[in-house]
mmCIF file of C-alpha atoms and ligand atoms in Angstrom:
data_model
loop_
_atom_site.group_PDB
_atom_site.id
_atom_site.type_symbol
_atom_site.label_atom_id
_atom_site.label_comp_id
_atom_site.label_asym_id
_atom_site.label_seq_id
_atom_site.Cartn_x
_atom_site.Cartn_y
_atom_site.Cartn_z
ATOM 1 C CA UNK A 631 67.649 103.712 109.009
ATOM 2 C CA UNK A 632 70.317 101.995 111.072
ATOM 3 C CA UNK A 633 70.170 101.448 114.826
ATOM 4 C CA UNK A 634 72.815 103.701 116.388
ATOM 5 C CA UNK A 635 74.721 102.397 119.413
ATOM 6 C CA UNK A 636 77.619 103.726 121.482
ATOM 7 C CA UNK A 637 80.359 101.833 123.265
ATOM 8 C CA UNK A 638 83.526 102.827 125.076
ATOM 9 C CA UNK A 639 86.512 100.882 123.828
ATOM 10 C CA UNK A 640 89.183 100.082 121.294
ATOM 11 C CA UNK A 641 87.727 99.860 117.796
ATOM 12 C CA UNK A 642 90.193 97.118 116.798
ATOM 13 C CA UNK A 643 88.406 94.732 119.177
ATOM 14 C CA UNK A 644 84.902 95.191 117.797
ATOM 15 C CA UNK A 645 83.214 92.195 116.190
ATOM 16 C CA UNK A 646 81.458 93.837 113.295
ATOM 17 C CA UNK A 647 81.328 93.380 109.549
ATOM 18 C CA UNK A 648 83.215 96.595 108.850
ATOM 19 C CA UNK A 649 85.482 98.821 110.918
ATOM 20 C CA UNK A 650 85.978 102.378 109.703
ATOM 21 C CA UNK A 651 89.526 103.708 109.790
ATOM 22 C CA UNK A 652 90.308 107.401 110.341
ATOM 23 C CA UNK A 653 93.071 107.266 107.736
ATOM 24 C CA UNK A 654 95.065 109.848 105.810
ATOM 25 C CA UNK A 655 95.203 110.325 102.046
ATOM 26 C CA UNK A 656 98.338 108.208 101.647
ATOM 27 C CA UNK A 657 96.457 105.122 102.939
ATOM 28 C CA UNK A 658 99.841 103.901 104.120
ATOM 29 C CA UNK A 659 99.270 104.143 107.866
ATOM 30 C CA UNK A 660 99.774 106.617 110.675
ATOM 31 C CA UNK A 661 99.021 107.037 114.381
ATOM 32 C CA UNK A 662 95.789 106.899 116.382
ATOM 33 C CA UNK A 663 93.071 104.586 115.080
ATOM 34 C CA UNK A 664 94.992 104.077 111.842
ATOM 35 C CA UNK A 665 98.121 102.875 113.636
ATOM 36 C CA UNK A 666 96.096 100.569 115.890
ATOM 37 C CA UNK A 667 94.200 99.020 112.953
ATOM 38 C CA UNK A 668 97.345 98.282 110.943
ATOM 39 C CA UNK A 669 99.213 96.960 114.007
ATOM 40 C CA UNK A 670 96.462 94.618 115.040
ATOM 41 C CA UNK A 671 95.123 93.731 111.584
ATOM 42 C CA UNK A 672 98.545 92.854 110.196
ATOM 43 C CA UNK A 673 100.226 93.324 106.812
ATOM 44 C CA UNK A 674 97.256 92.224 104.656
ATOM 45 C CA UNK A 675 95.596 95.574 105.264
ATOM 46 C CA UNK A 676 98.655 97.538 104.156
ATOM 47 C CA UNK A 677 98.968 95.274 101.116
ATOM 48 C CA UNK A 678 95.362 96.116 100.218
ATOM 49 C CA UNK A 679 96.073 99.813 100.644
ATOM 50 C CA UNK A 680 99.171 99.598 98.448
ATOM 51 C CA UNK A 681 97.090 97.952 95.724
ATOM 52 C CA UNK A 682 94.620 100.816 95.874
ATOM 53 C CA UNK A 683 97.493 103.308 95.569
ATOM 54 C CA UNK A 684 98.784 101.372 92.551
ATOM 55 C CA UNK A 685 95.372 101.412 90.856
ATOM 56 C CA UNK A 686 92.360 103.662 91.555
ATOM 57 C CA UNK A 687 93.999 106.006 94.030
ATOM 58 C CA UNK A 688 97.412 106.749 92.588
ATOM 59 C CA UNK A 689 97.291 110.233 94.085
ATOM 60 C CA UNK A 690 95.830 109.067 97.370
ATOM 61 C CA UNK A 691 92.292 108.925 98.761
ATOM 62 C CA UNK A 692 90.717 112.387 98.719
ATOM 63 C CA UNK A 693 89.350 113.878 101.954
ATOM 64 C CA UNK A 694 85.715 112.918 102.541
ATOM 65 C CA UNK A 695 85.865 109.738 100.441
ATOM 66 C CA UNK A 696 85.971 106.086 101.547
ATOM 67 C CA UNK A 697 87.295 102.782 100.235
ATOM 68 C CA UNK A 698 87.420 99.220 101.611
ATOM 69 C CA UNK A 699 90.139 96.626 102.075
ATOM 70 C CA UNK A 700 90.307 93.317 103.903
ATOM 71 C CA UNK A 701 90.373 93.552 107.705
ATOM 72 C CA UNK A 702 93.291 91.121 107.912
ATOM 73 C CA UNK A 703 93.429 89.627 111.398
ATOM 74 C CA UNK A 704 90.885 91.981 112.964
ATOM 75 C CA UNK A 705 87.617 90.384 114.112
ATOM 76 C CA UNK A 706 85.863 92.079 111.206
ATOM 77 C CA UNK A 707 85.547 91.351 107.489
ATOM 78 C CA UNK A 708 86.489 94.704 106.060
ATOM 79 C CA UNK A 709 88.206 97.944 106.942
ATOM 80 C CA UNK A 710 86.646 100.996 105.332
ATOM 81 C CA UNK A 711 89.284 103.702 105.103
ATOM 82 C CA UNK A 712 88.099 107.292 105.065
ATOM 83 C CA UNK A 713 90.022 110.550 105.274
ATOM 84 C CA UNK A 714 88.645 113.157 107.632
ATOM 85 C CA UNK A 715 89.360 116.855 107.174
ATOM 86 C CA UNK A 716 92.003 118.552 109.308
ATOM 87 C CA UNK A 717 90.297 121.124 111.585
ATOM 88 C CA UNK A 718 90.698 124.669 110.267
ATOM 89 C CA UNK A 719 89.451 127.404 112.588
ATOM 90 C CA UNK A 720 88.966 129.865 109.721
ATOM 91 C CA UNK A 721 87.242 127.546 107.252
ATOM 92 C CA UNK A 722 84.079 125.432 107.578
ATOM 93 C CA UNK A 723 85.001 121.939 106.512
ATOM 94 C CA UNK A 724 81.961 120.273 108.135
ATOM 95 C CA UNK A 725 80.603 119.022 104.817
ATOM 96 C CA UNK A 726 83.771 116.972 104.321
ATOM 97 C CA UNK A 727 83.472 115.429 107.771
ATOM 98 C CA UNK A 728 79.809 114.548 107.143
ATOM 99 C CA UNK A 729 80.869 113.085 103.812
ATOM 100 C CA UNK A 730 83.219 110.638 105.573
ATOM 101 C CA UNK A 731 80.282 109.101 107.450
ATOM 102 C CA UNK A 732 77.985 109.110 104.419
ATOM 103 C CA UNK A 733 80.555 107.687 102.006
ATOM 104 C CA UNK A 734 81.683 105.019 104.489
ATOM 105 C CA UNK A 735 78.087 103.836 104.793
ATOM 106 C CA UNK A 736 77.713 103.862 101.024
ATOM 107 C CA UNK A 737 80.782 101.607 100.761
ATOM 108 C CA UNK A 738 79.357 99.425 103.573
ATOM 109 C CA UNK A 739 76.127 99.060 101.602
ATOM 110 C CA UNK A 740 78.105 98.027 98.542
ATOM 111 C CA UNK A 741 79.821 95.319 100.581
ATOM 112 C CA UNK A 742 76.594 94.115 102.171
ATOM 113 C CA UNK A 743 77.840 94.912 105.679
ATOM 114 C CA UNK A 744 75.160 94.708 108.374
ATOM 115 C CA UNK A 745 77.211 96.111 111.263
ATOM 116 C CA UNK A 746 79.681 98.991 111.035
ATOM 117 C CA UNK A 747 81.912 100.484 113.745
ATOM 118 C CA UNK A 748 83.017 104.122 113.502
ATOM 119 C CA UNK A 749 85.612 106.031 115.492
ATOM 120 C CA UNK A 750 85.229 109.772 116.128
ATOM 121 C CA UNK A 751 86.777 110.776 112.811
ATOM 122 C CA UNK A 752 89.069 113.855 112.799
ATOM 123 C CA UNK A 753 88.804 114.418 116.579
ATOM 124 C CA UNK A 754 92.338 113.185 117.369
ATOM 125 C CA UNK A 755 95.447 114.109 115.389
ATOM 126 C CA UNK A 756 93.306 116.193 113.003
ATOM 127 C CA UNK A 757 92.181 118.462 115.842
ATOM 128 C CA UNK A 758 88.422 118.680 115.289
ATOM 129 C CA UNK A 759 86.622 119.838 118.495
ATOM 130 C CA UNK A 760 84.976 116.790 120.036
ATOM 131 C CA UNK A 761 81.520 118.334 120.573
ATOM 132 C CA UNK A 762 81.207 119.456 117.000
ATOM 133 C CA UNK A 763 82.717 116.273 115.578
ATOM 134 C CA UNK A 764 80.244 114.209 117.603
ATOM 135 C CA UNK A 765 77.275 116.308 116.479
ATOM 136 C CA UNK A 766 78.225 115.962 112.811
ATOM 137 C CA UNK A 767 78.830 112.224 113.215
ATOM 138 C CA UNK A 768 75.563 111.360 114.929
ATOM 139 C CA UNK A 769 73.337 113.688 112.928
ATOM 140 C CA UNK A 770 74.796 112.577 109.606
ATOM 141 C CA UNK A 771 74.365 108.901 110.406
ATOM 142 C CA UNK A 772 70.779 109.519 111.557
ATOM 143 C CA UNK A 773 69.934 111.068 108.210
ATOM 144 C CA UNK A 774 71.630 108.564 105.899
ATOM 145 C CA UNK A 775 69.590 106.013 104.043
ATOM 146 C CA UNK A 776 71.428 102.730 104.415
ATOM 147 C CA UNK A 777 70.823 98.992 104.517
ATOM 148 C CA UNK A 778 73.254 98.700 107.462
ATOM 149 C CA UNK A 779 71.418 97.378 110.560
ATOM 150 C CA UNK A 780 73.689 98.795 113.258
ATOM 151 C CA UNK A 781 76.109 101.711 113.299
ATOM 152 C CA UNK A 782 78.248 101.469 116.412
ATOM 153 C CA UNK A 783 80.260 104.476 117.534
ATOM 154 C CA UNK A 784 83.326 103.245 119.387
ATOM 155 C CA UNK A 785 84.713 105.929 121.653
ATOM 156 C CA UNK A 786 88.141 105.667 123.194
ATOM 157 C CA UNK A 787 87.545 107.460 126.499
ATOM 158 C CA UNK A 788 84.775 108.534 128.879
ATOM 159 C CA UNK A 789 84.687 112.114 127.651
ATOM 160 C CA UNK A 790 84.196 111.084 124.031
ATOM 161 C CA UNK A 791 81.626 108.467 125.043
ATOM 162 C CA UNK A 792 79.576 110.927 127.135
ATOM 163 C CA UNK A 793 79.778 113.529 124.397
ATOM 164 C CA UNK A 794 78.469 111.171 121.718
ATOM 165 C CA UNK A 795 75.720 109.756 123.925
ATOM 166 C CA UNK A 796 74.570 113.289 124.758
ATOM 167 C CA UNK A 797 74.036 114.439 121.157
ATOM 168 C CA UNK A 798 70.395 115.353 120.538
HETATM 169 N N1 LIG B 265 89.777 102.883 119.071
HETATM 170 C C1 LIG B 265 88.825 103.851 119.067
HETATM 171 N N2 LIG B 265 89.109 105.171 119.053
HETATM 172 C C2 LIG B 265 90.419 105.518 119.041
HETATM 173 C C3 LIG B 265 91.470 104.561 119.027
HETATM 174 C C4 LIG B 265 91.101 103.190 119.045
HETATM 175 N N3 LIG B 265 92.020 102.205 119.040
HETATM 176 N N4 LIG B 265 92.668 105.231 119.003
HETATM 177 C C5 LIG B 265 92.367 106.556 118.991
HETATM 178 N N5 LIG B 265 91.018 106.730 119.021
HETATM 179 P P1 LIG B 265 92.806 109.800 115.255
HETATM 180 P P2 LIG B 265 92.036 111.707 113.123
HETATM 181 C C6 LIG B 265 90.230 107.988 119.005
HETATM 182 O O1 LIG B 265 93.964 110.648 115.629
HETATM 183 O O2 LIG B 265 91.855 112.801 114.116
HETATM 184 C C7 LIG B 265 96.465 109.190 111.905
HETATM 185 O O3 LIG B 265 97.843 109.407 112.010
HETATM 186 C C8 LIG B 265 90.937 109.268 119.343
HETATM 187 O O4 LIG B 265 90.916 109.475 120.749
HETATM 188 O O5 LIG B 265 92.991 108.339 115.179
HETATM 189 O O6 LIG B 265 90.979 111.505 112.076
HETATM 190 C C9 LIG B 265 96.015 109.024 110.470
HETATM 191 O O7 LIG B 265 96.968 108.346 109.691
HETATM 192 C C10 LIG B 265 90.108 110.299 118.607
HETATM 193 O O8 LIG B 265 88.973 110.691 119.370
HETATM 194 O O9 LIG B 265 92.199 110.248 113.815
HETATM 195 C C11 LIG B 265 95.836 110.441 110.025
HETATM 196 O O10 LIG B 265 97.072 111.009 109.624
HETATM 197 C C12 LIG B 265 89.581 109.548 117.379
HETATM 198 O O11 LIG B 265 89.822 108.175 117.652
HETATM 199 C C13 LIG B 265 95.342 111.139 111.277
HETATM 200 O O12 LIG B 265 95.795 110.341 112.370
HETATM 201 C C14 LIG B 265 90.271 109.919 116.072
HETATM 202 O O13 LIG B 265 91.657 110.139 116.296
HETATM 203 C C15 LIG B 265 93.830 111.174 111.330
HETATM 204 O O14 LIG B 265 93.429 111.946 112.439
#
């Protein structure tokens, strides 16, 4: 079981082996965490994503799955891209959100990453309520069997930080 830690900050500044990106299926960039990672990490990350689109993921990365590229100029070795579900009030998509955390850690294990930073997947542009997104994130990571030593949740503001820290 990994040690779980929480910090307030910008995920692109974390010194970890792998940074998880809240991407979209296209893998070709976007706003929020995704935009920040590509801006700061530089064109090598996008080049890696384009290669994935030209090979294994011709139709894009499905929701709930994860795949790694270089981290370019970020102070990390890899970016693990995962696609969170868009919040749907009339449909329970929690299993897909839990899958993002589980699959990202499975990819991290495959890479031999010891430290992994996660953002609050789906709780921005994709509209997932923060409380619920935090509960799924923390509880899923607690239950996963992984060789990762530390899972660090990197929360962008005080509200997100307090919410994650308060999950029982
Ligand atoms: N560091 C840490 N957390 C951040 C940062 C940052 N630099 N920037 C935003 N957050 P989002 P999603 C927080 O929208 O909801 C993109 O366009 C933010 O406050 O990045 O999964 C993709 O291409 C929020 O709590 O991801 C997809 O199309 C959390 O990170 C779509 O957005 C996630 O917000 C994915 O939406």
